[in-house]
Amino acid sequence: MATDADAGTSTARAQGDLSPYPTDFRSWKFLAWMGPVFLAAFFLLWGVLAGNIPPFPPSADPQAVWQHYADHRLAILIGMSVCLTLTACYMAWSVAISKVMERIEGKDGIWSKIEIMGGTITCAPIMTACAMWLAAAHEIHNIDPNTAHLLYWMGWLLIDLAYMVTSFQIAGSSIVFMRDKREKKLVPDAVCWWGWVTVASFFVVNAIPFVTTGPLAFDGVISFWIAFFTWFFWIPAMSYFVIKAVDRLKAEDAAAARVTV
Amino acid sequence: MDGVWVFIGADAVIFAILFMSFMKDRLKAPALFEASRHTLNVNLGGIDTLILLTSSWLVALGVGAAKRGELDRVPRFLLGGVLTGCAFVVSKSTEYAEKFLAGIAPATDAFYMWYFTLTGIHLAHVMVGTSLLAYLWTRARRGSVTMTVTECVASFWHLVDLLWIVLFPLLYLQR
Amino acid sequence: MPEIPEPMNAQPMNARPVTRRPVARERVTIVWIGLMAATCISTWLLSKDAVSPRIGVLGIFLLAAIKIRFVMLDFMELRDAPIRVRLAFETWIVVVTGLILGFWFATG
């Protein structure tokens, strides 16, 4: 649809679109940028400021965990609280992706709905875990080491083991974007395959309740470094092409409008 | 399906990171790693290597036959790949059972954590690869499989083979 | 009615084409034999106490690198792949082998 709805010009409609309003490409692009915003917030606030890259070891005893929260209280308060708030950007980003997927799948497509649900629900374990760690830091002088240890583990078990909502999000996007029939796909196959790498890397994380040291522990090379960083790479890769896709779809709609005049 | 090389390449790089991580931990406790290594079944590990090499060979023959249009041979070679894949799974399971019965588990020490983790993740790859080969075999029997899918599955299978070529000396042979 | 002679190269539907190469002569088969032999050498010779650890480990990992290269070039058919893909994978072998041996020599 043309962006300036002028009574005099005929506007091309996106497939099946009965709305009298033109597609809001500007908002769409803004929401596509929410992916990098989320990643920056998560990496800098949760990762660096709150000290989770790398995580405080799962092998730490209650006293060590309590001391960690006491020593870094302010940094954790700031990092976790702002990160909790900005996690919503991941939900907004997922909507932008879903609408691009609908242009390939059709408005009734099922994977675009899975993607939007997966991306939105991903926010839940992240926000809740951040809230737990935030509470631990906030209340550290009112709780005993065992409680601190419990809160620490509760956050990690939640944020890690809920991975499959994100897996569904990624899988949905990979499936649909690989089906794109354009000669130059909106999202290249390489990004979709990286999505599959990310999905595959999540499964071993189920080992974290059972080990506190080694590669499978929640600070280990597999469960942390590989599992998180494959996802960290997928977010900007997908964002780049979704942002570009909005422009391409706008051009496609404009071209279609010119043709139907 | 050029994108599949991203998957295969990423898998290879991730395993390379794991190999380095293992060597790093080994550097910290060489005596422990060497002592635990001695309990591994080197003969079984060597046989596993021979099995996977044979499996790769059969799959490569299958791909070659498909390319030349010798469609009657393709299912046979793929079936050979599936059966050797199953043989690996059986062999590895036997090895694990041997360990568990001897009271050895992943949590026993750092070496065993790596041994079970590395061979376990590799075994998962073998099972996925064998399933894909089995799927290819059913399609090949009906004559309805594409070259692209065949080559992608075959390439993944060869990756599984070459990863074991590193894993076996890494865990079992280096003293 | 005179019999129409069959053309010399006519084949029934399920006959083997005369141009088929025997499996034993295929390149991949020769490579496979080499790989199997190399495996036996590593597993049942180089790893034994009769060979010094240094020679043994060097030999084992260099043989492994060579084996992997053949799997990549002849089984995975990287010989015919785009040069960038082939280079990436060959680099992987060099890096992995180099790092493993580097760590081994650095270990007490």
JSON list of N, CA, C and O in Angstrom, two decimals, chain A residues 56 61-72 136 139-149:
[
{"chain": "A", "resi": 56, "resn": "PHE", "atom": "N", "xyz": [28.47, -15.82, 37.99]},
{"chain": "A", "resi": 56, "resn": "PHE", "atom": "CA", "xyz": [29.06, -16.24, 39.25]},
{"chain": "A", "resi": 56, "resn": "PHE", "atom": "C", "xyz": [28.84, -17.74, 39.35]},
{"chain": "A", "resi": 56, "resn": "PHE", "atom": "O", "xyz": [27.76, -18.22, 39.05]},
{"chain": "A", "resi": 61, "resn": "ASP", "atom": "N", "xyz": [29.20, -21.69, 47.26]},
{"chain": "A", "resi": 61, "resn": "ASP", "atom": "CA", "xyz": [28.34, -22.06, 48.38]},
{"chain": "A", "resi": 61, "resn": "ASP", "atom": "C", "xyz": [27.50, -20.85, 48.81]},
{"chain": "A", "resi": 61, "resn": "ASP", "atom": "O", "xyz": [27.75, -19.73, 48.35]},
{"chain": "A", "resi": 62, "resn": "PRO", "atom": "N", "xyz": [26.49, -21.07, 49.67]},
{"chain": "A", "resi": 62, "resn": "PRO", "atom": "CA", "xyz": [25.59, -19.98, 50.06]},
{"chain": "A", "resi": 62, "resn": "PRO", "atom": "C", "xyz": [26.33, -18.74, 50.57]},
{"chain": "A", "resi": 62, "resn": "PRO", "atom": "O", "xyz": [25.97, -17.61, 50.21]},
{"chain": "A", "resi": 63, "resn": "GLN", "atom": "N", "xyz": [27.36, -18.94, 51.35]},
{"chain": "A", "resi": 63, "resn": "GLN", "atom": "CA", "xyz": [28.09, -17.79, 51.89]},
{"chain": "A", "resi": 63, "resn": "GLN", "atom": "C", "xyz": [28.73, -16.97, 50.77]},
{"chain": "A", "resi": 63, "resn": "GLN", "atom": "O", "xyz": [28.68, -15.74, 50.77]},
{"chain": "A", "resi": 64, "resn": "ALA", "atom": "N", "xyz": [29.32, -17.66, 49.79]},
{"chain": "A", "resi": 64, "resn": "ALA", "atom": "CA", "xyz": [29.97, -16.97, 48.67]},
{"chain": "A", "resi": 64, "resn": "ALA", "atom": "C", "xyz": [28.94, -16.21, 47.84]},
{"chain": "A", "resi": 64, "resn": "ALA", "atom": "O", "xyz": [29.21, -15.08, 47.39]},
{"chain": "A", "resi": 65, "resn": "VAL", "atom": "N", "xyz": [27.78, -16.83, 47.64]},
{"chain": "A", "resi": 65, "resn": "VAL", "atom": "CA", "xyz": [26.73, -16.15, 46.87]},
{"chain": "A", "resi": 65, "resn": "VAL", "atom": "C", "xyz": [26.26, -14.90, 47.61]},
{"chain": "A", "resi": 65, "resn": "VAL", "atom": "O", "xyz": [26.11, -13.82, 47.02]},
{"chain": "A", "resi": 66, "resn": "TRP", "atom": "N", "xyz": [26.03, -15.05, 48.94]},
{"chain": "A", "resi": 66, "resn": "TRP", "atom": "CA", "xyz": [25.58, -13.92, 49.75]},
{"chain": "A", "resi": 66, "resn": "TRP", "atom": "C", "xyz": [26.58, -12.79, 49.65]},
{"chain": "A", "resi": 66, "resn": "TRP", "atom": "O", "xyz": [26.22, -11.62, 49.43]},
{"chain": "A", "resi": 67, "resn": "GLN", "atom": "N", "xyz": [27.88, -13.12, 49.75]},
{"chain": "A", "resi": 67, "resn": "GLN", "atom": "CA", "xyz": [28.94, -12.10, 49.69]},
{"chain": "A", "resi": 67, "resn": "GLN", "atom": "C", "xyz": [28.96, -11.41, 48.33]},
{"chain": "A", "resi": 67, "resn": "GLN", "atom": "O", "xyz": [29.15, -10.18, 48.25]},
{"chain": "A", "resi": 68, "resn": "HIS", "atom": "N", "xyz": [28.74, -12.18, 47.28]},
{"chain": "A", "resi": 68, "resn": "HIS", "atom": "CA", "xyz": [28.73, -11.62, 45.92]},
{"chain": "A", "resi": 68, "resn": "HIS", "atom": "C", "xyz": [27.63, -10.56, 45.80]},
{"chain": "A", "resi": 68, "resn": "HIS", "atom": "O", "xyz": [27.87, -9.46, 45.27]},
{"chain": "A", "resi": 69, "resn": "TYR", "atom": "N", "xyz": [26.44, -10.85, 46.31]},
{"chain": "A", "resi": 69, "resn": "TYR", "atom": "CA", "xyz": [25.35, -9.89, 46.24]},
{"chain": "A", "resi": 69, "resn": "TYR", "atom": "C", "xyz": [25.61, -8.68, 47.12]},
{"chain": "A", "resi": 69, "resn": "TYR", "atom": "O", "xyz": [25.28, -7.54, 46.78]},
{"chain": "A", "resi": 70, "resn": "ALA", "atom": "N", "xyz": [26.22, -8.92, 48.27]},
{"chain": "A", "resi": 70, "resn": "ALA", "atom": "CA", "xyz": [26.52, -7.81, 49.17]},
{"chain": "A", "resi": 70, "resn": "ALA", "atom": "C", "xyz": [27.58, -6.89, 48.54]},
{"chain": "A", "resi": 70, "resn": "ALA", "atom": "O", "xyz": [27.46, -5.66, 48.59]},
{"chain": "A", "resi": 71, "resn": "ASP", "atom": "N", "xyz": [28.59, -7.49, 47.92]},
{"chain": "A", "resi": 71, "resn": "ASP", "atom": "CA", "xyz": [29.69, -6.70, 47.36]},
{"chain": "A", "resi": 71, "resn": "ASP", "atom": "C", "xyz": [29.26, -5.90, 46.14]},
{"chain": "A", "resi": 71, "resn": "ASP", "atom": "O", "xyz": [29.79, -4.82, 45.87]},
{"chain": "A", "resi": 72, "resn": "HIS", "atom": "N", "xyz": [28.34, -6.45, 45.33]},
{"chain": "A", "resi": 72, "resn": "HIS", "atom": "CA", "xyz": [27.98, -5.82, 44.05]},
{"chain": "A", "resi": 72, "resn": "HIS", "atom": "C", "xyz": [26.55, -5.30, 44.05]},
{"chain": "A", "resi": 72, "resn": "HIS", "atom": "O", "xyz": [25.93, -5.20, 43.00]},
{"chain": "A", "resi": 136, "resn": "ALA", "atom": "N", "xyz": [17.07, -10.35, 45.37]},
{"chain": "A", "resi": 136, "resn": "ALA", "atom": "CA", "xyz": [18.16, -10.86, 46.21]},
{"chain": "A", "resi": 136, "resn": "ALA", "atom": "C", "xyz": [19.12, -9.74, 46.59]},
{"chain": "A", "resi": 136, "resn": "ALA", "atom": "O", "xyz": [19.50, -9.59, 47.75]},
{"chain": "A", "resi": 139, "resn": "GLU", "atom": "N", "xyz": [17.41, -7.08, 48.96]},
{"chain": "A", "resi": 139, "resn": "GLU", "atom": "CA", "xyz": [17.14, -7.56, 50.31]},
{"chain": "A", "resi": 139, "resn": "GLU", "atom": "C", "xyz": [18.31, -8.25, 50.97]},
{"chain": "A", "resi": 139, "resn": "GLU", "atom": "O", "xyz": [18.14, -8.89, 52.01]},
{"chain": "A", "resi": 140, "resn": "ILE", "atom": "N", "xyz": [19.51, -8.15, 50.36]},
{"chain": "A", "resi": 140, "resn": "ILE", "atom": "CA", "xyz": [20.62, -8.99, 50.81]},
{"chain": "A", "resi": 140, "resn": "ILE", "atom": "C", "xyz": [20.92, -8.83, 52.30]},
{"chain": "A", "resi": 140, "resn": "ILE", "atom": "O", "xyz": [21.30, -9.79, 52.97]},
{"chain": "A", "resi": 141, "resn": "HIS", "atom": "N", "xyz": [20.70, -7.65, 52.84]},
{"chain": "A", "resi": 141, "resn": "HIS", "atom": "CA", "xyz": [21.01, -7.48, 54.26]},
{"chain": "A", "resi": 141, "resn": "HIS", "atom": "C", "xyz": [19.89, -7.93, 55.18]},
{"chain": "A", "resi": 141, "resn": "HIS", "atom": "O", "xyz": [20.02, -7.88, 56.40]},
{"chain": "A", "resi": 142, "resn": "ASN", "atom": "N", "xyz": [18.80, -8.39, 54.58]},
{"chain": "A", "resi": 142, "resn": "ASN", "atom": "CA", "xyz": [17.69, -8.93, 55.38]},
{"chain": "A", "resi": 142, "resn": "ASN", "atom": "C", "xyz": [17.54, -10.43, 55.24]},
{"chain": "A", "resi": 142, "resn": "ASN", "atom": "O", "xyz": [16.66, -11.03, 55.87]},
{"chain": "A", "resi": 143, "resn": "ILE", "atom": "N", "xyz": [18.35, -11.04, 54.37]},
{"chain": "A", "resi": 143, "resn": "ILE", "atom": "CA", "xyz": [18.21, -12.48, 54.16]},
{"chain": "A", "resi": 143, "resn": "ILE", "atom": "C", "xyz": [19.48, -13.20, 54.54]},
{"chain": "A", "resi": 143, "resn": "ILE", "atom": "O", "xyz": [20.56, -12.61, 54.60]},
{"chain": "A", "resi": 144, "resn": "ASP", "atom": "N", "xyz": [19.35, -14.52, 54.77]},
{"chain": "A", "resi": 144, "resn": "ASP", "atom": "CA", "xyz": [20.53, -15.32, 55.12]},
{"chain": "A", "resi": 144, "resn": "ASP", "atom": "C", "xyz": [21.12, -15.94, 53.86]},
{"chain": "A", "resi": 144, "resn": "ASP", "atom": "O", "xyz": [20.48, -15.94, 52.80]},
{"chain": "A", "resi": 145, "resn": "PRO", "atom": "N", "xyz": [22.34, -16.45, 53.94]},
{"chain": "A", "resi": 145, "resn": "PRO", "atom": "CA", "xyz": [23.01, -17.01, 52.76]},
{"chain": "A", "resi": 145, "resn": "PRO", "atom": "C", "xyz": [22.22, -18.10, 52.04]},
{"chain": "A", "resi": 145, "resn": "PRO", "atom": "O", "xyz": [22.23, -18.15, 50.80]},
{"chain": "A", "resi": 146, "resn": "ASN", "atom": "N", "xyz": [21.52, -18.93, 52.79]},
{"chain": "A", "resi": 146, "resn": "ASN", "atom": "CA", "xyz": [20.76, -19.99, 52.11]},
{"chain": "A", "resi": 146, "resn": "ASN", "atom": "C", "xyz": [19.68, -19.42, 51.21]},
{"chain": "A", "resi": 146, "resn": "ASN", "atom": "O", "xyz": [19.42, -19.94, 50.12]},
{"chain": "A", "resi": 147, "resn": "THR", "atom": "N", "xyz": [19.04, -18.33, 51.68]},
{"chain": "A", "resi": 147, "resn": "THR", "atom": "CA", "xyz": [18.00, -17.70, 50.85]},
{"chain": "A", "resi": 147, "resn": "THR", "atom": "C", "xyz": [18.62, -17.07, 49.61]},
{"chain": "A", "resi": 147, "resn": "THR", "atom": "O", "xyz": [18.06, -17.15, 48.51]},
{"chain": "A", "resi": 148, "resn": "ALA", "atom": "N", "xyz": [19.79, -16.45, 49.81]},
{"chain": "A", "resi": 148, "resn": "ALA", "atom": "CA", "xyz": [20.48, -15.85, 48.66]},
{"chain": "A", "resi": 148, "resn": "ALA", "atom": "C", "xyz": [20.81, -16.93, 47.63]},
{"chain": "A", "resi": 148, "resn": "ALA", "atom": "O", "xyz": [20.63, -16.75, 46.42]},
{"chain": "A", "resi": 149, "resn": "HIS", "atom": "N", "xyz": [21.30, -18.08, 48.11]},
{"chain": "A", "resi": 149, "resn": "HIS", "atom": "CA", "xyz": [21.65, -19.19, 47.23]},
{"chain": "A", "resi": 149, "resn": "HIS", "atom": "C", "xyz": [20.42, -19.69, 46.48]},
{"chain": "A", "resi": 149, "resn": "HIS", "atom": "O", "xyz": [20.48, -19.95, 45.26]}
]
